[in-house]
PDB file of C-alpha atoms in Angstrom:
ATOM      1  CA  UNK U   1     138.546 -42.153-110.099  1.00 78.00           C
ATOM      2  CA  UNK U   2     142.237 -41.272-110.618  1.00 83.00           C
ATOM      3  CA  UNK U   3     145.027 -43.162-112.214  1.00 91.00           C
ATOM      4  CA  UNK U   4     147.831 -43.252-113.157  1.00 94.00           C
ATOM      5  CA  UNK U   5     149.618 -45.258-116.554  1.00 96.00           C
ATOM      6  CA  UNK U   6     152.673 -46.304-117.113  1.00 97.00           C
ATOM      7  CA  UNK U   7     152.766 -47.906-120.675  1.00 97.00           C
ATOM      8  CA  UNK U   8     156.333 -49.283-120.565  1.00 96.00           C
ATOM      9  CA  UNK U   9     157.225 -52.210-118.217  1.00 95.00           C
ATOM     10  CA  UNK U  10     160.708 -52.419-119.248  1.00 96.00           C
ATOM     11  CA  UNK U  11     162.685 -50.554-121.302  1.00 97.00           C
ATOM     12  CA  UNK U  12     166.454 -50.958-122.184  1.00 97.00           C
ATOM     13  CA  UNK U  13     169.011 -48.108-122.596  1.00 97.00           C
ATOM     14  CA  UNK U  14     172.827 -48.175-123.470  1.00 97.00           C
ATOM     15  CA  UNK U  15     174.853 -45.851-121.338  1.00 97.00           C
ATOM     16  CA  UNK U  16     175.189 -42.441-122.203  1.00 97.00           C
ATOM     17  CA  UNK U  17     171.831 -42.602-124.671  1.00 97.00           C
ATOM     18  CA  UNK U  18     168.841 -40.578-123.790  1.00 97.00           C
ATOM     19  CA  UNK U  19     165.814 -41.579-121.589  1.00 97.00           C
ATOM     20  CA  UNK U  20     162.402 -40.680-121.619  1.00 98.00           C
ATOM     21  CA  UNK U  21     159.940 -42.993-118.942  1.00 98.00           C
ATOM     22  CA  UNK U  22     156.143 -41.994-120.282  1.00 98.00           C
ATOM     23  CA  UNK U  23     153.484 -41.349-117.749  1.00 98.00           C
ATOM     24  CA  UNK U  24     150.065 -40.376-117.973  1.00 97.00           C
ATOM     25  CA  UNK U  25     147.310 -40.290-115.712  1.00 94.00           C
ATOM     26  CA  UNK U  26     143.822 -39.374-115.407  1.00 91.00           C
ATOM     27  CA  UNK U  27     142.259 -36.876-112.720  1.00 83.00           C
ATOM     28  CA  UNK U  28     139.823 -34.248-112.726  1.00 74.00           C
ATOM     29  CA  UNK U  29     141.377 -31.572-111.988  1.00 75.00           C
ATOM     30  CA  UNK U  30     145.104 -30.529-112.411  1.00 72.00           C
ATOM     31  CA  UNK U  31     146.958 -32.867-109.956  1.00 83.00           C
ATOM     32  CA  UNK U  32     149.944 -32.919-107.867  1.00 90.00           C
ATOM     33  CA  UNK U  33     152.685 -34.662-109.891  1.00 93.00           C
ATOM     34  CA  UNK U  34     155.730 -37.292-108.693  1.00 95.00           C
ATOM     35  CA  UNK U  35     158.491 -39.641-109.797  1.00 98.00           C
ATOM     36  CA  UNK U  36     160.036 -42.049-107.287  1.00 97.00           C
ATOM     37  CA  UNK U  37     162.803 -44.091-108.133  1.00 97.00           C
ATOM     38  CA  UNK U  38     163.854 -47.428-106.696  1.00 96.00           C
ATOM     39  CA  UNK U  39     167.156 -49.080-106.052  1.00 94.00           C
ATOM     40  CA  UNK U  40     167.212 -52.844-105.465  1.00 90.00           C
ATOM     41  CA  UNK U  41     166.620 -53.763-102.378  1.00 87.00           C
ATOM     42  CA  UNK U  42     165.838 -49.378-101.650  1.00 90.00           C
ATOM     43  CA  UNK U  43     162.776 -47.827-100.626  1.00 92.00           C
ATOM     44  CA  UNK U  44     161.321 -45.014-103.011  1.00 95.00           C
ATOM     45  CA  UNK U  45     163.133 -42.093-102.970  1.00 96.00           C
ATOM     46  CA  UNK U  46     161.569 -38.860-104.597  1.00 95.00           C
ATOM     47  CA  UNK U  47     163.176 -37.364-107.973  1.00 97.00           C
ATOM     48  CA  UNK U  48     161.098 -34.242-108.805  1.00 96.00           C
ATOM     49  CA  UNK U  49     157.851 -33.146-108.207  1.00 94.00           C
ATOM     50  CA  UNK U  50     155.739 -30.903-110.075  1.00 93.00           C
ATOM     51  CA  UNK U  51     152.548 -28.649-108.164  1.00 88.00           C
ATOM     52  CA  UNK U  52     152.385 -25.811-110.334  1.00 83.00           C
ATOM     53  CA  UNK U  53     153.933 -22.970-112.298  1.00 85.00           C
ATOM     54  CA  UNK U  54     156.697 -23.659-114.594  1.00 87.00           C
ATOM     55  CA  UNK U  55     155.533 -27.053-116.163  1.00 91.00           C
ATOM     56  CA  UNK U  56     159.374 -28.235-116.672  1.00 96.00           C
ATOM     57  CA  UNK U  57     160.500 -29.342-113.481  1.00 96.00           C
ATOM     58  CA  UNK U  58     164.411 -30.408-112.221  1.00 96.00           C
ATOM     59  CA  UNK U  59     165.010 -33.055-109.962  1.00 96.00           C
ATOM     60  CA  UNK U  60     167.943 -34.742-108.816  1.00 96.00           C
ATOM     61  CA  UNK U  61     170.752 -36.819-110.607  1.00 95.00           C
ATOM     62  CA  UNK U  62     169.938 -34.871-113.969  1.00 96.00           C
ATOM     63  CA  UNK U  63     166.621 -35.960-113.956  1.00 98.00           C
ATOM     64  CA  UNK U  64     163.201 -33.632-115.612  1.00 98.00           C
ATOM     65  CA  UNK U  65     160.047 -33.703-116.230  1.00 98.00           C
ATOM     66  CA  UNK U  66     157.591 -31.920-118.065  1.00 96.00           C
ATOM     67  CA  UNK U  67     153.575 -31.599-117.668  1.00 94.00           C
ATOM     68  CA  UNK U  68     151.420 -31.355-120.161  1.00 94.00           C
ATOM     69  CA  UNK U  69     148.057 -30.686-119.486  1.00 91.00           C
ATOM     70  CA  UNK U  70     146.889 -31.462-123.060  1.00 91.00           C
ATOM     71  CA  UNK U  71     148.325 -34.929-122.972  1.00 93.00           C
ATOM     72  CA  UNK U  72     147.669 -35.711-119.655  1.00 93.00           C
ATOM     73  CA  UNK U  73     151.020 -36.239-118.985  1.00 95.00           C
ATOM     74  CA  UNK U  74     154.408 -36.380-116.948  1.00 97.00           C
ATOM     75  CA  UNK U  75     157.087 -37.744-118.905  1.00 98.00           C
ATOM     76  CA  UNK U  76     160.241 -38.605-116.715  1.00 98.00           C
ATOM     77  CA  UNK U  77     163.459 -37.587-119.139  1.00 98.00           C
ATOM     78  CA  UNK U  78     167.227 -37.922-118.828  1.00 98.00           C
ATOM     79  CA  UNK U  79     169.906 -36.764-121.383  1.00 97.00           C
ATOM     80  CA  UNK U  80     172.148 -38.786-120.555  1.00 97.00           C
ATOM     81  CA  UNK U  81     171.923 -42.569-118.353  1.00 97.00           C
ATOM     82  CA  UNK U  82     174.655 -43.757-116.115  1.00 97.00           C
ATOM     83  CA  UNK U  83     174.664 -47.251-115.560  1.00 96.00           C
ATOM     84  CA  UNK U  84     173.726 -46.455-111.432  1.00 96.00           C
ATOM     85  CA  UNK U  85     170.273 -45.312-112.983  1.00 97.00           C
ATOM     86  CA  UNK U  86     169.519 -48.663-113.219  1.00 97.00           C
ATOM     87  CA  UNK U  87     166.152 -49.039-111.446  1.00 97.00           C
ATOM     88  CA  UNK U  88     162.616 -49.072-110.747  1.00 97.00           C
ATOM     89  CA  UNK U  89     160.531 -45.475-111.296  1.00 98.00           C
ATOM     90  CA  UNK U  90     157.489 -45.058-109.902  1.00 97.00           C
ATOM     91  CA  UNK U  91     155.097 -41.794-111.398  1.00 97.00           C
ATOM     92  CA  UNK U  92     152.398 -41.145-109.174  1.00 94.00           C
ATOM     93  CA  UNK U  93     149.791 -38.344-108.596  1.00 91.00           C
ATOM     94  CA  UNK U  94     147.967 -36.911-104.957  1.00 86.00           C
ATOM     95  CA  UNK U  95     144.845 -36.560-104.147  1.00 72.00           C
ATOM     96  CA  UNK U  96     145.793 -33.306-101.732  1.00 68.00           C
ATOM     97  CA  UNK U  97     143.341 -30.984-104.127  1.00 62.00           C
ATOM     98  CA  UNK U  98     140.214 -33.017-103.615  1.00 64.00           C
ATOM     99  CA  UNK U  99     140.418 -33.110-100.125  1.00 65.00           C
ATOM    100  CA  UNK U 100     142.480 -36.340-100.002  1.00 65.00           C
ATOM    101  CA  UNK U 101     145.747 -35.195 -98.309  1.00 73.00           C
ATOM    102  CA  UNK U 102     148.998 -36.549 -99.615  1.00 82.00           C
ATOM    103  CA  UNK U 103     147.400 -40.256-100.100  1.00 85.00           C
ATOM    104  CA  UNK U 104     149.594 -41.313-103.228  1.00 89.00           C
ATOM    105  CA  UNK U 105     147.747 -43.260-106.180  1.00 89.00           C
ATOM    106  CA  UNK U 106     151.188 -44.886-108.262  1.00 93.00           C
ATOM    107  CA  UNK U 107     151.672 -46.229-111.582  1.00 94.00           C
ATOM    108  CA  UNK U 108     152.489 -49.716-112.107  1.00 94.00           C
ATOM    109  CA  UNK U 109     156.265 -48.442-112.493  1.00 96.00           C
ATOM    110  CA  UNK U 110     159.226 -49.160-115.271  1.00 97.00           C
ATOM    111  CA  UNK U 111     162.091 -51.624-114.921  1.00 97.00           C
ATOM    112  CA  UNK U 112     165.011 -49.406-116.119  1.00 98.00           C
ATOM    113  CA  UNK U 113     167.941 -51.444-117.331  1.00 97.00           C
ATOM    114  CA  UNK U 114     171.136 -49.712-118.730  1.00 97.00           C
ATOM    115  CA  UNK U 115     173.090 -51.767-120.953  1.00 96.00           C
ATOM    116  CA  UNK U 116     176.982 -50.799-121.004  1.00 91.00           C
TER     117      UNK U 116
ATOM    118  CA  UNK I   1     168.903 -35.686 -92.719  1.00 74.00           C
ATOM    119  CA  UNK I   2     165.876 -36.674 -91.494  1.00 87.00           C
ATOM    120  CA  UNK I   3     164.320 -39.939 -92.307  1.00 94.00           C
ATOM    121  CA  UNK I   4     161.903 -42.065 -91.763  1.00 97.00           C
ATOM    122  CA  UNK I   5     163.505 -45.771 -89.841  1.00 97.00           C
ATOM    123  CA  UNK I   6     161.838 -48.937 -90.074  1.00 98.00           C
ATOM    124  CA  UNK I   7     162.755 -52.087 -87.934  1.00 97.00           C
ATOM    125  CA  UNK I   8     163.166 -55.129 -88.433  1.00 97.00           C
ATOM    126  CA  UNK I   9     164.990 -54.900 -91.811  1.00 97.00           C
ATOM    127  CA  UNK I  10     164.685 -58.458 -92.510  1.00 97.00           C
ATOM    128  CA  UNK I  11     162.425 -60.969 -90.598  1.00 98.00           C
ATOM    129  CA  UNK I  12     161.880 -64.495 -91.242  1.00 98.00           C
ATOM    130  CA  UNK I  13     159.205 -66.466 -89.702  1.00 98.00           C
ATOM    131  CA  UNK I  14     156.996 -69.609 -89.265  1.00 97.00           C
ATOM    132  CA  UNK I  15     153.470 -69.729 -90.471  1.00 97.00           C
ATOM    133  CA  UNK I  16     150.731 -68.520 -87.625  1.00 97.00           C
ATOM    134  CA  UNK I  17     153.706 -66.596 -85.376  1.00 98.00           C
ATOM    135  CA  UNK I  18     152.646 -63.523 -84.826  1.00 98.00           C
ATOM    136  CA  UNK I  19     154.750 -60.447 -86.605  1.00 98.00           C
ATOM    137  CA  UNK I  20     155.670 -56.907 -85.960  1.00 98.00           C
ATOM    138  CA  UNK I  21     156.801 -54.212 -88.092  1.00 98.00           C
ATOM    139  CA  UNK I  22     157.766 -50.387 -86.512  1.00 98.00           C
ATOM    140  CA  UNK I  23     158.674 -47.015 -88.571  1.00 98.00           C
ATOM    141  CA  UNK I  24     159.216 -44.133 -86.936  1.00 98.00           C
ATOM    142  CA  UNK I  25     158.294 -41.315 -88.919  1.00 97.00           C
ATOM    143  CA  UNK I  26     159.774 -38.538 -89.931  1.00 96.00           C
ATOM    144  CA  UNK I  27     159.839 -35.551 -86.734  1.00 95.00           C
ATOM    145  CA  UNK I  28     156.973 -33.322 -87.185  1.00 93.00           C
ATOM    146  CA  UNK I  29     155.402 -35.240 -90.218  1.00 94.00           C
ATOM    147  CA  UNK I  30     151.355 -35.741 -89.381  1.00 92.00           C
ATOM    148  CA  UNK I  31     150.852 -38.812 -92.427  1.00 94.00           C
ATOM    149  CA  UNK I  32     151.645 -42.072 -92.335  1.00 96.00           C
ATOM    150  CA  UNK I  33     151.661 -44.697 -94.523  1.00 96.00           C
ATOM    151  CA  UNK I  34     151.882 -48.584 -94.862  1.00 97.00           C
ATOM    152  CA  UNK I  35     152.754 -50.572 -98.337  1.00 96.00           C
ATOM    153  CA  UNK I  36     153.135 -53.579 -99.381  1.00 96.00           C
ATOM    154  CA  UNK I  37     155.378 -54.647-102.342  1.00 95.00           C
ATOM    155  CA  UNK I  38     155.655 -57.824-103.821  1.00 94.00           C
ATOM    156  CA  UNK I  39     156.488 -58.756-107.672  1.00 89.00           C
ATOM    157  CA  UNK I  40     152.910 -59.990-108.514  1.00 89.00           C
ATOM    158  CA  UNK I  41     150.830 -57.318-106.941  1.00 89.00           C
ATOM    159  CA  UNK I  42     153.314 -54.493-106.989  1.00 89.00           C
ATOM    160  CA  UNK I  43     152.681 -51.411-104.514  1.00 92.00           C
ATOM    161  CA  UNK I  44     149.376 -51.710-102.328  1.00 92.00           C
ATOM    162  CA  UNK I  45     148.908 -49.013 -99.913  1.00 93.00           C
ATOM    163  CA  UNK I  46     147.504 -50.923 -96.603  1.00 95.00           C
ATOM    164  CA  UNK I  47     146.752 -47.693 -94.273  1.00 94.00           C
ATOM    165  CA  UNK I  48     146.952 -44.378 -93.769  1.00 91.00           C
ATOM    166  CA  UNK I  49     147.258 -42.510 -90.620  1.00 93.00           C
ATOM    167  CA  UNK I  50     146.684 -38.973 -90.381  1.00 92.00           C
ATOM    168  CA  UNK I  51     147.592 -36.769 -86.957  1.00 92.00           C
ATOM    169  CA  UNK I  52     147.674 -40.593 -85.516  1.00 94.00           C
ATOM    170  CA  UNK I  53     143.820 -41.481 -86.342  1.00 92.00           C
ATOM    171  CA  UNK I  54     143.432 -44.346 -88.865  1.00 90.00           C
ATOM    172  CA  UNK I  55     141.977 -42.608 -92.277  1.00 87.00           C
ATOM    173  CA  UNK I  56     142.111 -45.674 -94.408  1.00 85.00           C
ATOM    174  CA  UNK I  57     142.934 -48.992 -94.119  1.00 85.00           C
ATOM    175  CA  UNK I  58     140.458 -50.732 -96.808  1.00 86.00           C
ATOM    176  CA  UNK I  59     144.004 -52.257 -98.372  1.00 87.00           C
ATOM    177  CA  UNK I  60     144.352 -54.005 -94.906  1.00 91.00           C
ATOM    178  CA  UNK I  61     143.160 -58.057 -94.651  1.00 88.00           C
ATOM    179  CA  UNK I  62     141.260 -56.642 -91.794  1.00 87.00           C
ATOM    180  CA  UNK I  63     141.399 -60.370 -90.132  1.00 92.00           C
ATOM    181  CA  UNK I  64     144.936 -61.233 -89.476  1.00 96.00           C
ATOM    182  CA  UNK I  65     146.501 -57.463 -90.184  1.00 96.00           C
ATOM    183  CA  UNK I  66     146.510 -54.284 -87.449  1.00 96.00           C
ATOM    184  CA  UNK I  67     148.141 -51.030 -87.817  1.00 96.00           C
ATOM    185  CA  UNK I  68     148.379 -48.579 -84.840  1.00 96.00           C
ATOM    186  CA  UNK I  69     149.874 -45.471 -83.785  1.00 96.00           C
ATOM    187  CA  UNK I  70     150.940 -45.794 -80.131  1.00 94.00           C
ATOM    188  CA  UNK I  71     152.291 -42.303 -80.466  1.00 94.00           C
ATOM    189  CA  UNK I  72     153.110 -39.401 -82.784  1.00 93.00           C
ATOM    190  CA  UNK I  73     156.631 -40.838 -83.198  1.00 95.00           C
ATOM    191  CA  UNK I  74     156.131 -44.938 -83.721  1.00 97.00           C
ATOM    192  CA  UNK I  75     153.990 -46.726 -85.809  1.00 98.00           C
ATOM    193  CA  UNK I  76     153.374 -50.107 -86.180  1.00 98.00           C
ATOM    194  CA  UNK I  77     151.759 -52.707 -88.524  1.00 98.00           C
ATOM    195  CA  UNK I  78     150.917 -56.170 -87.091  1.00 97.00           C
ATOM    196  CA  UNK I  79     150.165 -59.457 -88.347  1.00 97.00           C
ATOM    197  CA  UNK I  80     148.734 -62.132 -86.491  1.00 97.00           C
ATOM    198  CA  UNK I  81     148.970 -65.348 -87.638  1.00 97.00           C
ATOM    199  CA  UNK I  82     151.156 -64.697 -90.525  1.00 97.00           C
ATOM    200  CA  UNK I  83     150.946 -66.414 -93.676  1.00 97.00           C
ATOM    201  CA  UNK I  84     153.256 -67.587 -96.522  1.00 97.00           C
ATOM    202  CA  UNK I  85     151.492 -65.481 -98.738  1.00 96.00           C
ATOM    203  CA  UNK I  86     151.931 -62.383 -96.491  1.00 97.00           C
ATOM    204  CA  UNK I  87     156.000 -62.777 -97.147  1.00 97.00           C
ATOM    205  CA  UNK I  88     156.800 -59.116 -98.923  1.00 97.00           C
ATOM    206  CA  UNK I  89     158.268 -56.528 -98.575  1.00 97.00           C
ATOM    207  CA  UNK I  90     156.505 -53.714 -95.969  1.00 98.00           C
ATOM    208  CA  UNK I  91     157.865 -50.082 -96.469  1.00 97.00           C
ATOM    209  CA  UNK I  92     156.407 -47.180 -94.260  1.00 97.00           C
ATOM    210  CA  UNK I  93     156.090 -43.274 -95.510  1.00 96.00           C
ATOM    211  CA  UNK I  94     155.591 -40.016 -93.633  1.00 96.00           C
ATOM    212  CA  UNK I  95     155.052 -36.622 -94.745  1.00 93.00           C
ATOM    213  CA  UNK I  96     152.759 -33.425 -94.070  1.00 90.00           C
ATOM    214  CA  UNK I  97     149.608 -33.400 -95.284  1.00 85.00           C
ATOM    215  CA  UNK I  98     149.646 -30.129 -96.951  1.00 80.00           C
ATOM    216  CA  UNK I  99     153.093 -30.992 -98.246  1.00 75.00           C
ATOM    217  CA  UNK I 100     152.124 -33.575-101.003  1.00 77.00           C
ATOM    218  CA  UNK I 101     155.199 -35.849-101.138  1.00 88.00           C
ATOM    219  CA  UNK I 102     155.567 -39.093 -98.927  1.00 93.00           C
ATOM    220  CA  UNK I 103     159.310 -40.168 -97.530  1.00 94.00           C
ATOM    221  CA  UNK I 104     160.092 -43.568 -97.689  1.00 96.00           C
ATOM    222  CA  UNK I 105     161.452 -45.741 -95.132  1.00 96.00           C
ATOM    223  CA  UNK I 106     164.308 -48.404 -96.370  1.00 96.00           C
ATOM    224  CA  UNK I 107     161.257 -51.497 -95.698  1.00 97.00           C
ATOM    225  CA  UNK I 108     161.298 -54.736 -93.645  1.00 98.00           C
ATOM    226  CA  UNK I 109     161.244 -57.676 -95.833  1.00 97.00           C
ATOM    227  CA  UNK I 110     159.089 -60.551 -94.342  1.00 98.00           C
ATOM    228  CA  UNK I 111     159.680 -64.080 -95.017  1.00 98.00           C
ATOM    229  CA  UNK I 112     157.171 -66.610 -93.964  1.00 98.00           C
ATOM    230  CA  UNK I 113     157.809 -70.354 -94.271  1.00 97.00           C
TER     231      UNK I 113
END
């Protein structure tokens, strides 16, 4: 079955330092690719997503991610945090290739604070 | 900008009233989805709704919880008697099928005493 993994709970970043949020996930076949992010008291809102092609995708509010088949993975990076990234970010997968439609499997997410 | 509306925002109830939740999805979307969210469980999905016909709902306490699509442009999620444990917060998606990505509603958050 698929999944998805998000090894950090939290993790704590100053303002202006880099961020990278790890995700990995497990699927049999190449999979559709997402990060959500969540404001308190927000529902999700969607980043970037990656289908195919170019495996370096933009989002919005500076956000990338890259896909690497090899790992397995979908790492969420940002060059540079502002303190309103503070958040909850959610990496999760479809199951639209296997027949499944856009049914959503999520990671467990990662608490984001930004220290100023 | 199209988005996907949920009402009530907030709700606050007594134990074994009956509760209500409605989204309207996005225009022209044919998924829907119900979650739940709450700190020790995180995200559950509860049901799924595709072109208005219930696809999965094996997240769903099947006893006291009902989720129905009335029409193309409401749905609803029911609960019936609520319970403390049910308090949470409820968010409803949309999206195409074919389109991959689900849009989020802003959630009701459900208080039971």
């Amino acid at each position: 079955a698929q999944s998805v993994t998000q090894p950090d709970i939290h993790i704590t970043v100053s303002e202006g330092a880099s961020l990278e949020l790890r995700c990995n996930y497990s699927y049999g076949a190449t999979p559709y690719l997402f990060w959500y992010v969540q404001s308190p008291g927000q529902g999700l809102q969607l980043l970037l997503k990656y289908f195919s092609g170019d495996t370096l995708v933009q989002g919005i509010k500076g956000f990338e991610a890259e896909f690497k088949r090899s790992q397995s993975s979908f790492n969420l990076r940002k060059p540079s945090v502002h303190w309103s990234d503070a958040a909850e970010y959610f990496c999760a997968l479809t199951l639209i290739l296997t027949g499944g439609g856009n049914k959503l499997t999520f990671g467990t997410g990662t608490q984001l604070k930004v220290e100023l | 900008d199209a988005r996907v509306t949920q009402t009530p925002r907030h709700k606050v109830t007594e134990m074994g009233q009956e509760v209500t939740m409605r989204c309207q999805p996005i225009l022209g979307h044919n998924t829907v989805f119900w979650y739940r969210q709450t700190m020790m469980q995180g995200l559950e999905l509860l049901a799924y709704f595709r072109n208005r016909a219930p696809l999965d709902d094996s997240g769903m306490p099947k006893d006291r919880f009902s989720a129905e699509m009335p029409d193309a442009t409401l749905a609803t999620l029911k609960i019936q008697p609520s319970e403390p444990r049910d308090s949470a917060v409820y968010f409803c998606a949309s999206g195409l099928e074919t389109g991959g990505e689900q849009f989020f509603g802003p959630g009701t958050r459900l208080t039971v005493l």
